[in-house]
Short mmCIF file of C-alpha atoms in Angstrom, two decimals:
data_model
loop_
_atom_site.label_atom_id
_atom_site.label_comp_id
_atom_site.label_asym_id
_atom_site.label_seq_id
_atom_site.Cartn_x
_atom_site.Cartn_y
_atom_site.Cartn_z
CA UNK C 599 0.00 0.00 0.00
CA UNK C 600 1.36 3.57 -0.91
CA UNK C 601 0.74 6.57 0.92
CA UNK C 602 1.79 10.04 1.40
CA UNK C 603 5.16 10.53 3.65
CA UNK C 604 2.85 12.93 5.96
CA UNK C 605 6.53 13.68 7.67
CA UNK C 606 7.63 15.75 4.44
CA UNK C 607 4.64 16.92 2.73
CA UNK C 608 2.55 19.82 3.38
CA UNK C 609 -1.19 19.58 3.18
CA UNK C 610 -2.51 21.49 0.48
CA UNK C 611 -5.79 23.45 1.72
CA UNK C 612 -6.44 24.52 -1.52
CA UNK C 613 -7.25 21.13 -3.12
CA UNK C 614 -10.66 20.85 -4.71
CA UNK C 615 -11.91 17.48 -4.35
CA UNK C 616 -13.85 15.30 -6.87
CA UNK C 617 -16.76 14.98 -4.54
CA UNK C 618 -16.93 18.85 -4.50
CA UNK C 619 -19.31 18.56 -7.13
CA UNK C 620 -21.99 17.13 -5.07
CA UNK C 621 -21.99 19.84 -2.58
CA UNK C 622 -25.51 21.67 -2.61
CA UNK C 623 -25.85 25.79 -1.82
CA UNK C 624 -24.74 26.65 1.89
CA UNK C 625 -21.94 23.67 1.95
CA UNK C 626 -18.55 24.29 2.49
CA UNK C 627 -15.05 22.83 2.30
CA UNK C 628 -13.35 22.79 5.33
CA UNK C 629 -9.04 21.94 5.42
CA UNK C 630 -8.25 22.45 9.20
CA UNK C 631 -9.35 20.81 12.30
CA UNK C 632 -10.98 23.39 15.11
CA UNK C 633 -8.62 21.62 18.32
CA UNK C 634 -5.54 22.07 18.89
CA UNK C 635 -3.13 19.03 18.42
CA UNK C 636 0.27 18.26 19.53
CA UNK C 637 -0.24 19.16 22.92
CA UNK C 638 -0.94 16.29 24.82
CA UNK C 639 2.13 14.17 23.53
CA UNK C 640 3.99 14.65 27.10
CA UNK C 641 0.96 12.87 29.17
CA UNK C 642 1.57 9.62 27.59
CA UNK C 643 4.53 7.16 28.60
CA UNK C 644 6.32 4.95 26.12
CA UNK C 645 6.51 1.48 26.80
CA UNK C 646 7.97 -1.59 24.48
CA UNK C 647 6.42 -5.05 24.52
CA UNK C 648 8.68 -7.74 23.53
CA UNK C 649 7.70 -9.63 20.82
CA UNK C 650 9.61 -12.56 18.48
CA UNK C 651 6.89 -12.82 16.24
CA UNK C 652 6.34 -9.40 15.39
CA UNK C 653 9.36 -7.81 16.23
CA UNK C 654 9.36 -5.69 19.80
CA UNK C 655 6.11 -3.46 20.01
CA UNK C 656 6.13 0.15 20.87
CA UNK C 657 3.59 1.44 22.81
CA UNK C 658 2.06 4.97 25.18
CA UNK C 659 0.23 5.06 27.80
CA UNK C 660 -2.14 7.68 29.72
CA UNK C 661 -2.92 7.08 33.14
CA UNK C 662 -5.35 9.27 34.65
CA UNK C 663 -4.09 8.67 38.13
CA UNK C 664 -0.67 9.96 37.55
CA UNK C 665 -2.47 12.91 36.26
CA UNK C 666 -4.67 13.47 39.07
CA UNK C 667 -7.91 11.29 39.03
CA UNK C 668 -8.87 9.61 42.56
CA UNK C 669 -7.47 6.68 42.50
CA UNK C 670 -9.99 5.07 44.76
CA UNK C 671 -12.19 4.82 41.08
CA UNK C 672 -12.25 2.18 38.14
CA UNK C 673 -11.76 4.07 34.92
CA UNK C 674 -12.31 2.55 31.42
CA UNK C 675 -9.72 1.29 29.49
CA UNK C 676 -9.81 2.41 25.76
CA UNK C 677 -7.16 1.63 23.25
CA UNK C 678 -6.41 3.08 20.01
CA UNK C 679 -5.45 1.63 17.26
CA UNK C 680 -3.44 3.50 14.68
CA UNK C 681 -3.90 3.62 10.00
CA UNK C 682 -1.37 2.50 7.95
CA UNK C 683 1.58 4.33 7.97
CA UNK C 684 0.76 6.14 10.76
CA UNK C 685 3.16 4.46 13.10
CA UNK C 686 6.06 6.27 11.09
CA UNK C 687 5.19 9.60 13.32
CA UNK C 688 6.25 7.66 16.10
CA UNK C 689 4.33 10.11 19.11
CA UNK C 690 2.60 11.82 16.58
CA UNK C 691 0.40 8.76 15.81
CA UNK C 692 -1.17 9.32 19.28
CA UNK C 693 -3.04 12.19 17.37
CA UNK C 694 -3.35 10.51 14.00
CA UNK C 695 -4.92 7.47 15.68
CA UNK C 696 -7.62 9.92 17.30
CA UNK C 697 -6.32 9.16 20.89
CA UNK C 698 -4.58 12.56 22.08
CA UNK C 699 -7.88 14.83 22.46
CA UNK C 700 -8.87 11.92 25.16
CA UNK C 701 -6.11 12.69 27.25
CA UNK C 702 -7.24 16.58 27.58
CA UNK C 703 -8.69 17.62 31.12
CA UNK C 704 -12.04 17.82 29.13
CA UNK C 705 -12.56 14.90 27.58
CA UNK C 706 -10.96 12.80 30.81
CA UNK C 707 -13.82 15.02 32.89
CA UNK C 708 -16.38 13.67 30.12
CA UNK C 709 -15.44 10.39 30.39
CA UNK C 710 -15.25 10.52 34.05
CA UNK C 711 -11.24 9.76 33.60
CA UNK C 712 -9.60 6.79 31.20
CA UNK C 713 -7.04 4.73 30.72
CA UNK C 714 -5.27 5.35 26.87
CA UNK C 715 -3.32 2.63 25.00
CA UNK C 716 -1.83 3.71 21.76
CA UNK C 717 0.08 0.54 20.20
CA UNK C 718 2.09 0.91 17.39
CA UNK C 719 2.73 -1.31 14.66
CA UNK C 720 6.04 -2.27 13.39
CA UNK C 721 5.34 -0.53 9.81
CA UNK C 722 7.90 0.31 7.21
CA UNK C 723 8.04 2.60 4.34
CA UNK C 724 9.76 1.37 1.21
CA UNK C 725 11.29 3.26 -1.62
CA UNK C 726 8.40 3.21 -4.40
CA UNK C 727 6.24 4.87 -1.13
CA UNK C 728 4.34 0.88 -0.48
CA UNK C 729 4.02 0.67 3.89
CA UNK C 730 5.22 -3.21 4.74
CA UNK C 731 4.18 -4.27 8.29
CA UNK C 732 0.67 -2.72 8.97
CA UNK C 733 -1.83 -4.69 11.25
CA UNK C 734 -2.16 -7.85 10.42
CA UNK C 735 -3.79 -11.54 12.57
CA UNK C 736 -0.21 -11.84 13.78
CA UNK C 737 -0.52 -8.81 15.28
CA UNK C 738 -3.57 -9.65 17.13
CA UNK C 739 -2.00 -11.73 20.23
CA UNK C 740 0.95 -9.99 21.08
CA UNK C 741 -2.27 -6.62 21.34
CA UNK C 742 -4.23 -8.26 22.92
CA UNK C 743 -1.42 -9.46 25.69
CA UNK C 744 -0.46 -5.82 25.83
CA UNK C 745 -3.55 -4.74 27.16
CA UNK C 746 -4.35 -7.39 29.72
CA UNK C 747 -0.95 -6.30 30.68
CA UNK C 748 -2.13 -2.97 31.33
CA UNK C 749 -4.53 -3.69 32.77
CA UNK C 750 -2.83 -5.89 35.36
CA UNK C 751 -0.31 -3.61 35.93
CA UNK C 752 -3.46 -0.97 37.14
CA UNK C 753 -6.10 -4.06 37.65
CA UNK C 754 -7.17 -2.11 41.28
CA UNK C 755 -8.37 0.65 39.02
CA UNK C 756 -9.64 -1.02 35.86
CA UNK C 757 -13.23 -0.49 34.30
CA UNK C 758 -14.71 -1.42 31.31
CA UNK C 759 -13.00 -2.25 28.28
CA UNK C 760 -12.76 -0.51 24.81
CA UNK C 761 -10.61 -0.91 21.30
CA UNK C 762 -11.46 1.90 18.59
CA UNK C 763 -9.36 2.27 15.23
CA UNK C 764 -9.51 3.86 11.75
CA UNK C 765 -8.95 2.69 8.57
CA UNK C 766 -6.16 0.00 9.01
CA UNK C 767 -6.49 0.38 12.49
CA UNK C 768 -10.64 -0.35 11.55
CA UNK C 769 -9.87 -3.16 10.31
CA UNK C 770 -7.82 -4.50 13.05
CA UNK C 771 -10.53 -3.25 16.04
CA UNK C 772 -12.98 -5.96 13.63
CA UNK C 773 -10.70 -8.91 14.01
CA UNK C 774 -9.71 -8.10 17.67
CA UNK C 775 -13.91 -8.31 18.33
CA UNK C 776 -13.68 -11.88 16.03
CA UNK C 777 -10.61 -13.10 17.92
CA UNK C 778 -11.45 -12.05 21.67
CA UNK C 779 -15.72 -12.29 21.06
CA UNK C 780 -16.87 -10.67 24.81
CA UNK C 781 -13.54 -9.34 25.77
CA UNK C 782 -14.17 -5.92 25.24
CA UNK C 783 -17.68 -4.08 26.29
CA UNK C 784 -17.15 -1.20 23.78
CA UNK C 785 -15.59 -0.89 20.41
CA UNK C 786 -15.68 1.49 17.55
CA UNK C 787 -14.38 0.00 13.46
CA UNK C 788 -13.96 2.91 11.68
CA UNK C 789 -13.80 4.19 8.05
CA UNK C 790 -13.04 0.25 7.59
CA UNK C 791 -12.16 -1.79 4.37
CA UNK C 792 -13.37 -4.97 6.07
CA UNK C 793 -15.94 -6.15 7.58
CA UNK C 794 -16.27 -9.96 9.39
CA UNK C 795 -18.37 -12.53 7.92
CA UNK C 796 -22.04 -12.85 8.78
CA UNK C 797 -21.27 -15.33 11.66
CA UNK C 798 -18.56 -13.87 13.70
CA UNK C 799 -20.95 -10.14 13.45
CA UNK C 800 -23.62 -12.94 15.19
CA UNK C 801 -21.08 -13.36 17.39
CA UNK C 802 -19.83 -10.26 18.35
CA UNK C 803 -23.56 -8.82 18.60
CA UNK C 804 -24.59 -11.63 21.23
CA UNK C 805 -21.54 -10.99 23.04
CA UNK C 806 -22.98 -7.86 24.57
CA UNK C 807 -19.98 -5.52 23.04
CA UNK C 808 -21.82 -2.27 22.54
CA UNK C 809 -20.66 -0.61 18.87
CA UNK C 810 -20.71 2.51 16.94
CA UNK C 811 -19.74 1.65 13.35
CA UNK C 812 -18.79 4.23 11.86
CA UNK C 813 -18.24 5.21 8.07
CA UNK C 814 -18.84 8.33 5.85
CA UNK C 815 -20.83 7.62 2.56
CA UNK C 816 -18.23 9.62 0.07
CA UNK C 817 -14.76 7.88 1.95
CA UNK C 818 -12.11 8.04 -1.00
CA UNK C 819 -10.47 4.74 -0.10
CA UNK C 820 -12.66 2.26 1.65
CA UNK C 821 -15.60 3.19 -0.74
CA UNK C 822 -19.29 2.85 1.18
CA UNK C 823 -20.69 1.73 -1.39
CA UNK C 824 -18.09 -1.59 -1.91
CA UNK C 825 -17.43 -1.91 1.53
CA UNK C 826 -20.72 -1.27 4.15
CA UNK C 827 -23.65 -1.14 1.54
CA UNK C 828 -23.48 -4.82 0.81
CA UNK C 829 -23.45 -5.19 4.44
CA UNK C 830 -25.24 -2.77 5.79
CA UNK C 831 -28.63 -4.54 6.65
CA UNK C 832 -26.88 -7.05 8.56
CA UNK C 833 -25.00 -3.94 10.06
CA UNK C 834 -28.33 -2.36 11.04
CA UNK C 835 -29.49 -5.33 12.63
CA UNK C 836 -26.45 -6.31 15.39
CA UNK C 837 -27.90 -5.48 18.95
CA UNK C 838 -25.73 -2.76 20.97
CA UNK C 839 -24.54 -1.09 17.64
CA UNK C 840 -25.01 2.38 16.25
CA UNK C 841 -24.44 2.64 12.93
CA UNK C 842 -23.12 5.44 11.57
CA UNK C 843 -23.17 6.42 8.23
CA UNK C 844 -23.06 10.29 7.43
CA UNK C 845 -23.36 11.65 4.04
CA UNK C 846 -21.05 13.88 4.98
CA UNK C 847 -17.69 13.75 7.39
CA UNK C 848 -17.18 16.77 9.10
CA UNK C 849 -14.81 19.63 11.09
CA UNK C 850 -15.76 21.19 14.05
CA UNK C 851 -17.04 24.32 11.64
CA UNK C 852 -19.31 23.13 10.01
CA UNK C 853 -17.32 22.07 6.78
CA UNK C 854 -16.60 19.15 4.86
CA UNK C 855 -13.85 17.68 5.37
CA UNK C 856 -11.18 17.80 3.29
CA UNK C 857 -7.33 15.74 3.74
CA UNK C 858 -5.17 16.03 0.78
CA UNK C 859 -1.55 14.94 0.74
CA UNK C 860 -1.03 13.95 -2.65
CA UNK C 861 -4.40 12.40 -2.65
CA UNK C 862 -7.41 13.10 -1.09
CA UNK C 863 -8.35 11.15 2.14
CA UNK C 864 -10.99 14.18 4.03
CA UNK C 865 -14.06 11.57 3.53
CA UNK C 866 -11.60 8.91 4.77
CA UNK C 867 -10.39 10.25 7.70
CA UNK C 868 -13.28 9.62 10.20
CA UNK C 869 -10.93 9.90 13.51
CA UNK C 870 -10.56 13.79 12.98
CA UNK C 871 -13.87 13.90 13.79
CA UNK C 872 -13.93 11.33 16.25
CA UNK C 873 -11.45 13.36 18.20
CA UNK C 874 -13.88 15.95 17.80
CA UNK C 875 -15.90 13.86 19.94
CA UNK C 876 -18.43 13.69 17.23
CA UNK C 877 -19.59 17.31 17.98
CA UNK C 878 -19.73 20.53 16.12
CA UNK C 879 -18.15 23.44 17.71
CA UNK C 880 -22.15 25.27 18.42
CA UNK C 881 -21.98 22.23 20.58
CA UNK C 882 -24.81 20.62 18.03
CA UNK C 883 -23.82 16.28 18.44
CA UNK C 884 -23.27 14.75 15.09
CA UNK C 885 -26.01 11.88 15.74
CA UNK C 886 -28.70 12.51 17.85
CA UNK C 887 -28.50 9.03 19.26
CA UNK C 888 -24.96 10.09 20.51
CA UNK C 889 -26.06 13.69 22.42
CA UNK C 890 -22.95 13.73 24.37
CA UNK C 891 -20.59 12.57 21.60
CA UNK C 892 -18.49 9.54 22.11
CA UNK C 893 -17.24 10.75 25.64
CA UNK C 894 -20.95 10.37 26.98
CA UNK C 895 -21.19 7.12 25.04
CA UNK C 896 -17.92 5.85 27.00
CA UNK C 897 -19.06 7.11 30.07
CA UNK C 898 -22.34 5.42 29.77
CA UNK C 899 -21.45 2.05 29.00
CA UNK C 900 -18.97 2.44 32.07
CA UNK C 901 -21.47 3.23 34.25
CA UNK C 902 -23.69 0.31 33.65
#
């Protein structure tokens, strides 16, 4: 798979995308997220995992006791899980894989305080631009033992549990759900290529995980219409689960989204506004069925 070196290109904000035709009167493009990112990088400890079969695995952590939450509580544990190439930003993928805005004092106060795991995959970039070494089922063990290790390490503390990703990282919250069916109570695929087979989605819906499956209708690279329509009645029908589909993905302004390093990828790239908590800046929710964005949905299925 080849994708833009995000480390040496600029974004070009004033790209004019092919879906711009389809905009109707009052729509807008927007290029910039409204929060501020970068900022949270220093809240998160770095951690590696030792691991023959994929090669040692890098990974933060945010603990909301060492940053000031009672530790007399359980908090939920929510782990994020990175796209391709993303892993190449080393701390920067905590923002690219939508987990940095979770650390800030008021998302943590939303949630009512969490524990953050950002993995990172052992990716590579090659010379023609292809990424070797995204997630893969090899990958899924040596995860999986990382956070049960984390939550050992805190198990006095520990709440519910959560896995979210985007894109690559969408794909491999699916097959974490098909591998560990029950493990987690929460979980949120994302602007995903894949989708499991009809049985293991009866599994993972009688397994009590609640989802939010998300997807915009014009992504650029894993196209609704290949990738959820076929599935989407089966979607629909998968107790616990929100599905979301927008028409449009959004910023925090009010525009549509728009990514583009070399290619376009502002229809793709769900987790910006997933960061945004799902919520425009007038404080209007995306979904109605999610009035306090994901942080309410989190805090929610924790308190249950």
């Amino acid at each position: 798979m080849a994708l833009p070196d995000f480390k040496k290109l600029e974004q070009d904000k004033t790209a004019v995308p092919q879906w711009a035709k389809f905009l109707k009167d009052g729509e807008f493009i927007s290029y910039s997220n409204t929060y501020k990112s970068k900022i949270y990088f220093d809240l998160f400890d770095r951690y590696i995992y030792p691991c023959q079969q994929t090669g040692d695995i890098r990974y933060y952590v945010y603990d909301p006791i060492k940053h000031g939450a009672d530790p007399e509580k359980k908090y939920p544990v929510l782990m994020w899980l990175h796209g391709a190439s993303n892993s190449l930003m080393e701390e920067g993928c905590i923002m690219c894989c939508g987990a940095e805005q979770y650390a800030s004092p008021k998302y943590q106060q939303a949630m009512g305080g969490a524990y953050l795991i950002v993995p990172l995959a052992n990716e590579q970039r090659l010379e023609d631009g292809t990424i070797i070494g995204a997630w893969a089922k090899e990958h899924s063990a040596p995860i999986k033992a990382i956070y049960d290790k984390v939550c050992e390490e805190h198990r006095e503390n520990i709440g519910k549990k959560f896995v979210m990703g985007a894109s690559s990282g969408g794909y491999f919250t699916w097959q974490l759900l098909e591998d560990y069916c029950g493990y987690f109570d929460g979980a949120i695929p994302i602007s995903s290529g894949y989708i499991p087979a009809d049985d293991a989605l009866d599994m993972i819906s009688e397994s009590g995980t609640h989802l939010i499956i998300a997807h915009g209708k014009h992504d650029e690279m894993a196209l609704f219409d290949k990738c959820v329509a076929p599935r989407i009645n089966k979607l629909t029908s998968m107790k616990n689960s929100i599905c979301f589909f927008p028409e449009w993905v959004y910023n925090g302004d009010g525009g549509i989204s728009s990514v583009f390093y070399g290619l376009e990828m502002g229809q793709h790239c769900m987790i910006n506004w997933i960061q945004h908590d799902l919520m425009f800046d007038n404080g209007t929710p995306a979904d109605e069925r999610l009035p306090d964005g994901i942080t309410g949905w989190i805090k929610q299925i924790s308190t249950k």
